[in-house]
Coordinates of C-alpha atoms and ligand atoms in Angstrom, one line a residue:
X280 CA -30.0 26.7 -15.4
X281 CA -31.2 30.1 -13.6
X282 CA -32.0 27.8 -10.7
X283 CA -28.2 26.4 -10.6
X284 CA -26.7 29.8 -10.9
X285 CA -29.1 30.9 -8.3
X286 CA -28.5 27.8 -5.7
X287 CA -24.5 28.1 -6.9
X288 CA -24.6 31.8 -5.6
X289 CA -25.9 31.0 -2.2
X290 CA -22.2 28.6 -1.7
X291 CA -20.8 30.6 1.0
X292 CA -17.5 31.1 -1.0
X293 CA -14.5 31.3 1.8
X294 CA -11.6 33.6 1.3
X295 CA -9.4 31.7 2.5
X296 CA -9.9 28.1 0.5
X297 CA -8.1 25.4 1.7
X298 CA -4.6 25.5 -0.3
X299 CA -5.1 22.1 -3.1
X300 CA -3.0 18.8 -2.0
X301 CA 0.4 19.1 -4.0
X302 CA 1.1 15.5 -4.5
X303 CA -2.6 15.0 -5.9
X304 CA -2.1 16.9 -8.8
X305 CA -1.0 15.5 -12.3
X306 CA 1.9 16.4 -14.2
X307 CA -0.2 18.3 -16.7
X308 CA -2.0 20.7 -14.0
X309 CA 1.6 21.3 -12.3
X310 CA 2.9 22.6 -15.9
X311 CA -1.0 24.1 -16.4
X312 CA -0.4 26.1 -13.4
X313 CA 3.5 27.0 -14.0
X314 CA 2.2 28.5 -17.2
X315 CA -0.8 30.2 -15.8
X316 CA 1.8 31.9 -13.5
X317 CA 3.9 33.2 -16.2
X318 CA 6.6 30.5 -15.2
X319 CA 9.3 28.7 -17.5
X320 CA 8.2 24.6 -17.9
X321 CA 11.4 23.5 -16.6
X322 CA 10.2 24.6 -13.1
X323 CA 8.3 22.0 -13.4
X324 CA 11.3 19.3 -13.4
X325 CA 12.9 21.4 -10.5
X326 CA 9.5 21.3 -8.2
X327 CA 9.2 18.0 -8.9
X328 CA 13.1 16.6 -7.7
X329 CA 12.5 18.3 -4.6
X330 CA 9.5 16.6 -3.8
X331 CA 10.6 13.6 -5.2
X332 CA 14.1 13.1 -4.7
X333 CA 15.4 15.7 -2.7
X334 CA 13.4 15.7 0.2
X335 CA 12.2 18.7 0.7
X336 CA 9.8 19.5 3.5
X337 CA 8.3 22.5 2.8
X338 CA 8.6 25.3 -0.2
X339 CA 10.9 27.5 1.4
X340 CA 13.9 24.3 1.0
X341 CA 13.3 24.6 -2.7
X342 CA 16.3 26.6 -2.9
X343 CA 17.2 26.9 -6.5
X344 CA 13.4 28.5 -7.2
X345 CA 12.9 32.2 -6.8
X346 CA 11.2 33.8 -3.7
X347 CA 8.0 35.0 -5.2
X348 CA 7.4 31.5 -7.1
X349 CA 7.7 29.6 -3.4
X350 CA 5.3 32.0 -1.6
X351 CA 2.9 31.8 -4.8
X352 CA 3.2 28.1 -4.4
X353 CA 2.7 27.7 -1.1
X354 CA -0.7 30.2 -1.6
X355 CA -1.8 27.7 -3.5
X356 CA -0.4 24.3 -2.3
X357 CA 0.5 22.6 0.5
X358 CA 2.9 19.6 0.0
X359 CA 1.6 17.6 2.8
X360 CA -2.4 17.3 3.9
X361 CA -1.6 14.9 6.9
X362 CA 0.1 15.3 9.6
X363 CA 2.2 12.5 11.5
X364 CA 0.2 11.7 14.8
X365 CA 3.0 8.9 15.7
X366 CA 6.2 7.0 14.8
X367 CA 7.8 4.2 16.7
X368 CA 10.9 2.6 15.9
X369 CA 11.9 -1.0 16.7
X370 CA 15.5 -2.9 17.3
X371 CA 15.1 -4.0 13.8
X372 CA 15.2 -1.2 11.6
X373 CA 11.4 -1.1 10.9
X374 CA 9.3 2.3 11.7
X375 CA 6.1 3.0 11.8
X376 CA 3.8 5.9 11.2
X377 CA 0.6 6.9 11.6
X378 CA -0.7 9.4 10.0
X379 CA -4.0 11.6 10.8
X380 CA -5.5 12.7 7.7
X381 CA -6.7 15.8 6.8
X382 CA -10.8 14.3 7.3
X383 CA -9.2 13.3 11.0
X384 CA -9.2 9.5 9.2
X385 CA -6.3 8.0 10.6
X386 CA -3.9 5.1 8.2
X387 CA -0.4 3.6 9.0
X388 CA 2.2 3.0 7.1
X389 CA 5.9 1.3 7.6
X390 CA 9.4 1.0 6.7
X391 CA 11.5 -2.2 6.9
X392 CA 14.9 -2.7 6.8
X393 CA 16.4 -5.8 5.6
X394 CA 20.0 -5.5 4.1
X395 CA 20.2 -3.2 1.7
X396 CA 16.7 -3.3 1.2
X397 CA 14.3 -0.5 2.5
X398 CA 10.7 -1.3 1.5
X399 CA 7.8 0.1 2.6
X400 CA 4.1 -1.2 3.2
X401 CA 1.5 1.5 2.2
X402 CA -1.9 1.6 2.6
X403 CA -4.8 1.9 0.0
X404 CA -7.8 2.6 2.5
X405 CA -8.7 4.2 6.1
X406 CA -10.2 0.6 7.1
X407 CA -10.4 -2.2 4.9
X408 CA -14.0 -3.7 3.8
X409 CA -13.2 -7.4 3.0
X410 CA -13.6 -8.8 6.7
X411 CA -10.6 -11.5 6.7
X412 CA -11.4 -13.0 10.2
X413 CA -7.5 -12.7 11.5
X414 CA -6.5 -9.0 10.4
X415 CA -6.5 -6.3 12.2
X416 CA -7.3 -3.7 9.4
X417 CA -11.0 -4.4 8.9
X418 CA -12.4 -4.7 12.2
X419 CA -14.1 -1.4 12.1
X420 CA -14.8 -2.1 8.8
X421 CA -13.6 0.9 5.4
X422 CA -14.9 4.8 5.5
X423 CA -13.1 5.5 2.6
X424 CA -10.4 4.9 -0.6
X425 CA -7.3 7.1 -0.2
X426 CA -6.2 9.5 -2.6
X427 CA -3.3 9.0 -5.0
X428 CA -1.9 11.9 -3.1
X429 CA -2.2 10.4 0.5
X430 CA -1.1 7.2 -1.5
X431 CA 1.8 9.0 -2.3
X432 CA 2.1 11.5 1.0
X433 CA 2.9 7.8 2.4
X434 CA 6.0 7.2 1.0
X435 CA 7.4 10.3 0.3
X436 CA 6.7 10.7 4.8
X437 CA 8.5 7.2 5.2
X438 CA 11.3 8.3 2.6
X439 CA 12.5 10.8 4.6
X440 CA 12.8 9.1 7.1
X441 CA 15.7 7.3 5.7
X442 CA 19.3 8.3 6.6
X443 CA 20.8 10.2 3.3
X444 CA 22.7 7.5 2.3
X445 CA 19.7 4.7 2.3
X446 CA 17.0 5.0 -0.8
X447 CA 14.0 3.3 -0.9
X448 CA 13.9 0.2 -2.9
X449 CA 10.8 -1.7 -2.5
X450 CA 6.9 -0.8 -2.5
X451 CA 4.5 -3.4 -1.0
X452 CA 1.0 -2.0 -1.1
X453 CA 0.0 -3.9 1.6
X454 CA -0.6 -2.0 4.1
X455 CA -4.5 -1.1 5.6
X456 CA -6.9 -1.6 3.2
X457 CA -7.9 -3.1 -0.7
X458 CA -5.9 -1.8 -3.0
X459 CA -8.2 -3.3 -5.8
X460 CA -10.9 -1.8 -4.9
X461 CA -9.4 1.6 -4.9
X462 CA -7.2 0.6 -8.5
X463 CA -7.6 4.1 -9.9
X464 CA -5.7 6.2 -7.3
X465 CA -3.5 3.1 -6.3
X466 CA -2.2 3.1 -10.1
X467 CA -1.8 6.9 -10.1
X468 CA 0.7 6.6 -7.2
X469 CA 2.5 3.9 -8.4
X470 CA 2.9 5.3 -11.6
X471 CA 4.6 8.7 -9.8
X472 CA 6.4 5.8 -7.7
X473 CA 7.6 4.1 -10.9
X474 CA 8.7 7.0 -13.0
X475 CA 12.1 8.3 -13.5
X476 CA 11.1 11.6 -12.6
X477 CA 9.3 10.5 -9.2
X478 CA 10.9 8.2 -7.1
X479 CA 12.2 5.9 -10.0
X480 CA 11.2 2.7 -8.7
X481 CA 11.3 -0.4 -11.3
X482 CA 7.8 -1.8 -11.5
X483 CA 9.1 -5.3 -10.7
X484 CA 9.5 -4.0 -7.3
X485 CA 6.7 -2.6 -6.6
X486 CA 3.7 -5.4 -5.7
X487 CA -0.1 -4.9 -5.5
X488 CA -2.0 -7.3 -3.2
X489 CA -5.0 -8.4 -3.2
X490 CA -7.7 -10.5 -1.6
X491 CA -8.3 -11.7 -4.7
X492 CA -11.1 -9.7 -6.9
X493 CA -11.1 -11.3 -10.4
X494 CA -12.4 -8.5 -12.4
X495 CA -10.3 -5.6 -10.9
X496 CA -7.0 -8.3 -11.3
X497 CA -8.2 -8.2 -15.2
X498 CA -8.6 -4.6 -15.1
X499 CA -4.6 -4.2 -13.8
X500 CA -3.4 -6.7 -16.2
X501 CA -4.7 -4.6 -19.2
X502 CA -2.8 -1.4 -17.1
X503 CA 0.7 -1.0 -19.3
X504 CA 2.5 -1.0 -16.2
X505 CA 3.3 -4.4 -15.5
X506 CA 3.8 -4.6 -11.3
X507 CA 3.7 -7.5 -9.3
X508 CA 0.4 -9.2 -8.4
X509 CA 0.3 -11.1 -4.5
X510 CA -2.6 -12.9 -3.9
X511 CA -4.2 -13.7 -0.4
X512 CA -5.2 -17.0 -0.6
X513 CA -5.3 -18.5 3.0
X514 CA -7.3 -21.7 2.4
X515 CA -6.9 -24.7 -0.1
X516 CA -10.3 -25.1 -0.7
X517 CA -13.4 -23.1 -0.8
X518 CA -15.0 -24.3 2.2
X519 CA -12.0 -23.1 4.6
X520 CA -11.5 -19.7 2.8
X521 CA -15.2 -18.3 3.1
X522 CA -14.5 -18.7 6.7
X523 CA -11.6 -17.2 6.6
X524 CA -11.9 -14.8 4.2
X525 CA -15.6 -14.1 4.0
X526 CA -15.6 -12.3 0.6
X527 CA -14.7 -15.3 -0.6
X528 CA -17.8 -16.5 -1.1
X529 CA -19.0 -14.9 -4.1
X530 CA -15.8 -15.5 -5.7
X531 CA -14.3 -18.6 -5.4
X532 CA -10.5 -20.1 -4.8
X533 CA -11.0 -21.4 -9.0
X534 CA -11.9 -17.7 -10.2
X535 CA -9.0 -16.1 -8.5
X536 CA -6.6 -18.5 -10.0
X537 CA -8.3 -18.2 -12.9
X538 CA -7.9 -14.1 -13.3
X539 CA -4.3 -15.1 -11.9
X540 CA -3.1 -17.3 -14.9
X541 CA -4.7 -14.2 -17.2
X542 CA -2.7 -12.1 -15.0
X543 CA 0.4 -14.0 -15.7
X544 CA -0.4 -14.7 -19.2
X545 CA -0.5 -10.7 -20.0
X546 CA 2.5 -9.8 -17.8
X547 CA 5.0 -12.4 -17.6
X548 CA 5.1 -11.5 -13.7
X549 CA 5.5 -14.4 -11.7
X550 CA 2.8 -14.4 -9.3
X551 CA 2.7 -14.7 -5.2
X552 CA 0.6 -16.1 -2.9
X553 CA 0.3 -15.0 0.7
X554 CA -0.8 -17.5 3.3
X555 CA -1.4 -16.9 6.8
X556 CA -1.0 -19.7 8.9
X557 CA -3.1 -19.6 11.8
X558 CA -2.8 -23.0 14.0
X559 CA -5.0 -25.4 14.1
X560 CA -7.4 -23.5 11.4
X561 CA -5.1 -23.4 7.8
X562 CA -2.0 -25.4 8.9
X563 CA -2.8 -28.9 9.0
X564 CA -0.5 -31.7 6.4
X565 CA -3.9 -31.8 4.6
X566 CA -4.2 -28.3 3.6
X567 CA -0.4 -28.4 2.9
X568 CA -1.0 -31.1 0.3
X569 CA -4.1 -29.4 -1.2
X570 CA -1.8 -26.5 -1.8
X571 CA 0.8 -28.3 -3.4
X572 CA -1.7 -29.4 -6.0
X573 CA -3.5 -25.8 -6.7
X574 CA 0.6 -24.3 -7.3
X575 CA 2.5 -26.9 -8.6
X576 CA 1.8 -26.6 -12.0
X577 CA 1.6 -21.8 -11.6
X578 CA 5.0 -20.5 -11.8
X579 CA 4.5 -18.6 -8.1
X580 CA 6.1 -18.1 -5.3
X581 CA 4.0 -18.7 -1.9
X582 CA 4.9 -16.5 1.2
X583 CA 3.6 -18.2 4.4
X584 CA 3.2 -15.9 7.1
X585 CA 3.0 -17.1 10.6
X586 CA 0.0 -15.6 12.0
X587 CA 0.8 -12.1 13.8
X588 CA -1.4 -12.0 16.9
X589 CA -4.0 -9.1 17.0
X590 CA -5.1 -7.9 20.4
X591 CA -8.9 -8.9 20.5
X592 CA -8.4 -11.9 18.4
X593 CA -8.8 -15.7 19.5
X594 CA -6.2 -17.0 17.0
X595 CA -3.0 -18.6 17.0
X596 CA 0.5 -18.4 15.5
X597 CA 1.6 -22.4 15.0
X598 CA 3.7 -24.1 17.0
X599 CA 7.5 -24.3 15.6
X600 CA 6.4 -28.3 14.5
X601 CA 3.6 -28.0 12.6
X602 CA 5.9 -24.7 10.9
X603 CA 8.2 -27.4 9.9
X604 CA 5.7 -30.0 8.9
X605 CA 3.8 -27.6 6.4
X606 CA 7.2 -26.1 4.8
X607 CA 8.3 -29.7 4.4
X608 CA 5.3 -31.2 2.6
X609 CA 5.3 -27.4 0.2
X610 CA 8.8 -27.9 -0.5
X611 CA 8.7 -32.0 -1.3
X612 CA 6.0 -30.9 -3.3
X613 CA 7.7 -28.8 -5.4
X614 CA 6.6 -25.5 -4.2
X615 CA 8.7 -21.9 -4.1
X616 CA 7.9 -21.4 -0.7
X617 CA 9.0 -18.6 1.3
X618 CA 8.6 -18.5 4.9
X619 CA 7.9 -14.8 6.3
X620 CA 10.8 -13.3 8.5
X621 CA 8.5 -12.0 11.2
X622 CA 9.3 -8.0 11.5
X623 CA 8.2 -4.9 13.2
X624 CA 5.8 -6.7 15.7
X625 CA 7.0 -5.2 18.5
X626 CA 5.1 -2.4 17.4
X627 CA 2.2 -3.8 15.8
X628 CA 3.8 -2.9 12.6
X629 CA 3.7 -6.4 11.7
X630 CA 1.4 -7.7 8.9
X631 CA -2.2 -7.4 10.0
X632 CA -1.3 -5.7 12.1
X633 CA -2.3 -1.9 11.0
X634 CA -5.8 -0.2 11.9
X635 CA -7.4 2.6 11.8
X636 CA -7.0 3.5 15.6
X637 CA -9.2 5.9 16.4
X638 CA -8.0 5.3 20.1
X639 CA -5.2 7.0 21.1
X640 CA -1.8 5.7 20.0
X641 CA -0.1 4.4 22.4
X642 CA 3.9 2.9 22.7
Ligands
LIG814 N1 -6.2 -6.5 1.2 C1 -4.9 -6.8 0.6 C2 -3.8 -6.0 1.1 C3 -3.4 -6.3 2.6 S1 -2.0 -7.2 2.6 C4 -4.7 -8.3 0.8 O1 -5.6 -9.0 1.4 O2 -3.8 -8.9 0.2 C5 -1.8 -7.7 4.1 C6 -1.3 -9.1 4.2 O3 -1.1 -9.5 5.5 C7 -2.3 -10.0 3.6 O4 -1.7 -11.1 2.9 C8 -3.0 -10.4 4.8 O5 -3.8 -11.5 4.7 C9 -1.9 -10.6 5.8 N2 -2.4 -10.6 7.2 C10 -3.5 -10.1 7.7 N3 -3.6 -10.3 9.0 C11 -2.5 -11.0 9.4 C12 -2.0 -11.4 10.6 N4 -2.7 -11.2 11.8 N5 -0.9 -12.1 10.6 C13 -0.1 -12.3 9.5 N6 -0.5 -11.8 8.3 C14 -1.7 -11.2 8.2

C-alpha cells in the first residue's frame, strides 16, 4: 500500500488534464456531475437535446443554459475528441468523412441518401482484424475498438451534416471494423442512438453486422434491445469461405447459422445475409444453388453486393450475365434477395471500401 501511494505520487499530475469526452459519459455521470455542480437535473434533458437533437457544435450554442454552466462545462468537457481530417461529397447524395481521432487513429464514416432515407454506415474499429480477402478495412490489419463515444461522435458528425429539414433514419454499423468484437461500446451507442432522448432511432432500423462470431451473436440476442442482425456469409460452403473469409475456419458456415436461428428465435428479427459477389470466385450457378438450400427454409433476406473494387486488390465485380444468372437461380429458389444499389464509390465510400488511411487523403 505505502509503495502504491508512493509510486502514485511520482504520476506527474498535469494542470491542465485533458477535458473528459462528452459523448462517452453515461446518463448517470452527466446528472452526477450536474449535481456535483450545484445544478437543477433538468439540465440534464436540456444538455442532452442539444447534443442530440439540436445540433449544437460547441457549448456556447446551448443557448437556453446560463453563461457560467457553459464555461464550467466546457472546463470540463469537450463535445467532440476528433476532428474531421476530410469530407467528400458525390452526385448521389452520399458523403464521406474521415475522421482523425484524438490517438491520431484515423476511421471513416458515411451518409447515404436514398429517398427519404438518410442512413449512415459507422464504424466499430480503427482497422478491422478478421482479414476478409476482398475488403479494404483490414488490410493493415485492427489497433484498436472504438469508444461508445467515437461510436457515437460518428453519427452525431454525419448528422449535422444533414440539411435542417432531413433527419437521420437508418444506422448500419457497417462501416470499418467488427462490431462484435467490440459489442460493449457498440451497444452503448446504439442504445444513446435508440433512445427517445438521443437520436430516437427505432431499433428495427438500426442493424449490427457481423462476420459471423457465434458466441458474441448469442451474447446480443440475450441484450433487451432487439436490433437487426446482418450476417456476412460470402461462400455456400466451408471450403470457399475460409478462403474468403479466413476467420472462418474456426467457426464454420453451420455454427453461424446455428447462433443465427438462436438469434431469430429470441428476437423475432428477420435476419440478413450479406454476399459479395466477386467473379469467377463466389458467383458461379453452383454456389447460387448451394445458397438456395442453406436460406430457403430461414426467414432472411440476402443482400448481394457486387464486389466494390479496392485499389491493390486482384478481384473482380461480375459481369452483368453471370449478375442475372445468380439472381435468377436465388429468386426461382425462393430466396428474398436483394441486389445492392452500388453507392458512394466514386469516393471509395462504397462498401469495403473504408480504411484506416494513414496516407494522406486524397480527392
Ligand atoms: N465486419 C462486419 C462489418 C463490416 S460490414 C462484417 O463483416 O459484416 C461491410 C460489408 O461490406 C460486409 O458485408 C463486407 O463483407 C462487405 N464488403 C467488404 N468488402 C467489400 C467490397 N470490396 N465490395 C463489396 N462489399 C464489400
Amino acid at each position: 500500500m505505502q509503495d502504491l501511494q508512493f509510486k502514485n505520487s511520482d504520476i506527474p499530475l498535469s494542470s491542465d488534464p485533458q477535458p473528459k469526452h462528452l459523448l462517452a459519459l453515461t446518463e448517470t455521470e452527466l446528472y452526477a456531475w450536474l449535481s456535483e455542480h450545484g445544478q437543477p437535473a433538468y439540465r440534464g434533458p436540456q444538455i442532452l437535446s442539444w447534443i442530440y437533437q439540436r445540433r449544437a457544435e460547441s457549448f456556447d450554442d446551448m443557448s437556453n443554459l446560463p453563461k457560467s454552466l457553459r464555461e464550467e462545462l466546457a472546463r470540463d468537457f469537450r463535445i467532440w475528441s476528433a476532428t474531421i481530417a476530410a469530407r467528400q461529397s458525390a452526385d448521389d447524395g452520399t458523403e464521406k468523412l474521415l475522421l482523425d481521432l484524438a490517438d491520431r487513429g484515423r476511421i471513416e464514416c458515411v451518409l447515404l441518401r436514398d429517398g427519404l432515407r438518410r442512413s449512415i454506415c459507422v464504424s466499430s474499429q480503427v482497422g478491422c482484424a478478421m482479414g476478409c480477402v476482398f475488403c479494404a478495412s483490414g488490410l493493415d490489419g485492427v489497433d484498436r475498438n472504438l469508444t461508445s463515444g467515437e461510436i457515437l461522435e460518428q453519427m452525431l458528425r454525419l448528422q449535422r451534416m444533414l440539411a435542417a429539414d432531413e433527419r437521420l433514419s437508418h444506422i448500419v454499423m457497417m462501416g470499418m471494423g467488427e462490431p462484435l468484437a467490440n459489442l460493449p461500446n457498440v451497444i452503448a451507442a446504439l442504445e444513446v442512438a435508440k433512445n427517445p432522448g438521443g437520436l430516437g432511432i427505432s431499433p428495427r432500423r438500426i442493424t449490427i453486422s457481423t462476420v459471423g462470431l457465434p458466441p458474441a451473436i448469442d451474447r446480443l440476442s440475450r441484450h433487451q434491445t432487439p436490433f437487426n442482425l446482418a450476417i456476412s456469409l460470402h461462400a455456400p460452403n466451408d471450403e470457399l469461405r475460409t478462403r474468403l473469409v479466413p476467420v472462418n475456419k474456426n467457426i464454420g458456415i453451420d455454427e453461424i447459422l446455428a447462433a443465427a436461428d438462436r438469434y431469430f428465435d429470441t428476437t423475432g428479427r428477420r435476419l440478413t445475409f450479406e454476399y459479395v459477389l466477386l467473379a469467377e470466385l463466389n458467383d458461379s450457378a453452383s454456389c447460387a444453388r448451394q445458397l438456395v438450400k442453406l436460406l430457403r427454409d430461414r426467414s432472411s433476406m440476402l443482400n448481394v453486393i457486387p464486389y466494390n473494387p479496392v485499389a491493390g486488390l486482384p478481384y473482380e465485380t461480375p459481369s452483368q450475365v453471370s449478375i442475372r444468372t445468380f439472381r435468377k437461380i436465388l429468386t426461382d429458389g425462393g430466396i428474398n434477395v436483394q441486389f445492392r444499389e452500388r453507392k458512394g464509390d466514386r469516393i471509395q465510400a462504397a462498401c469495403g471500401q473504408l480504411r484506416r488511411l494513414r496516407i494522406p487523403f486524397q480527392q
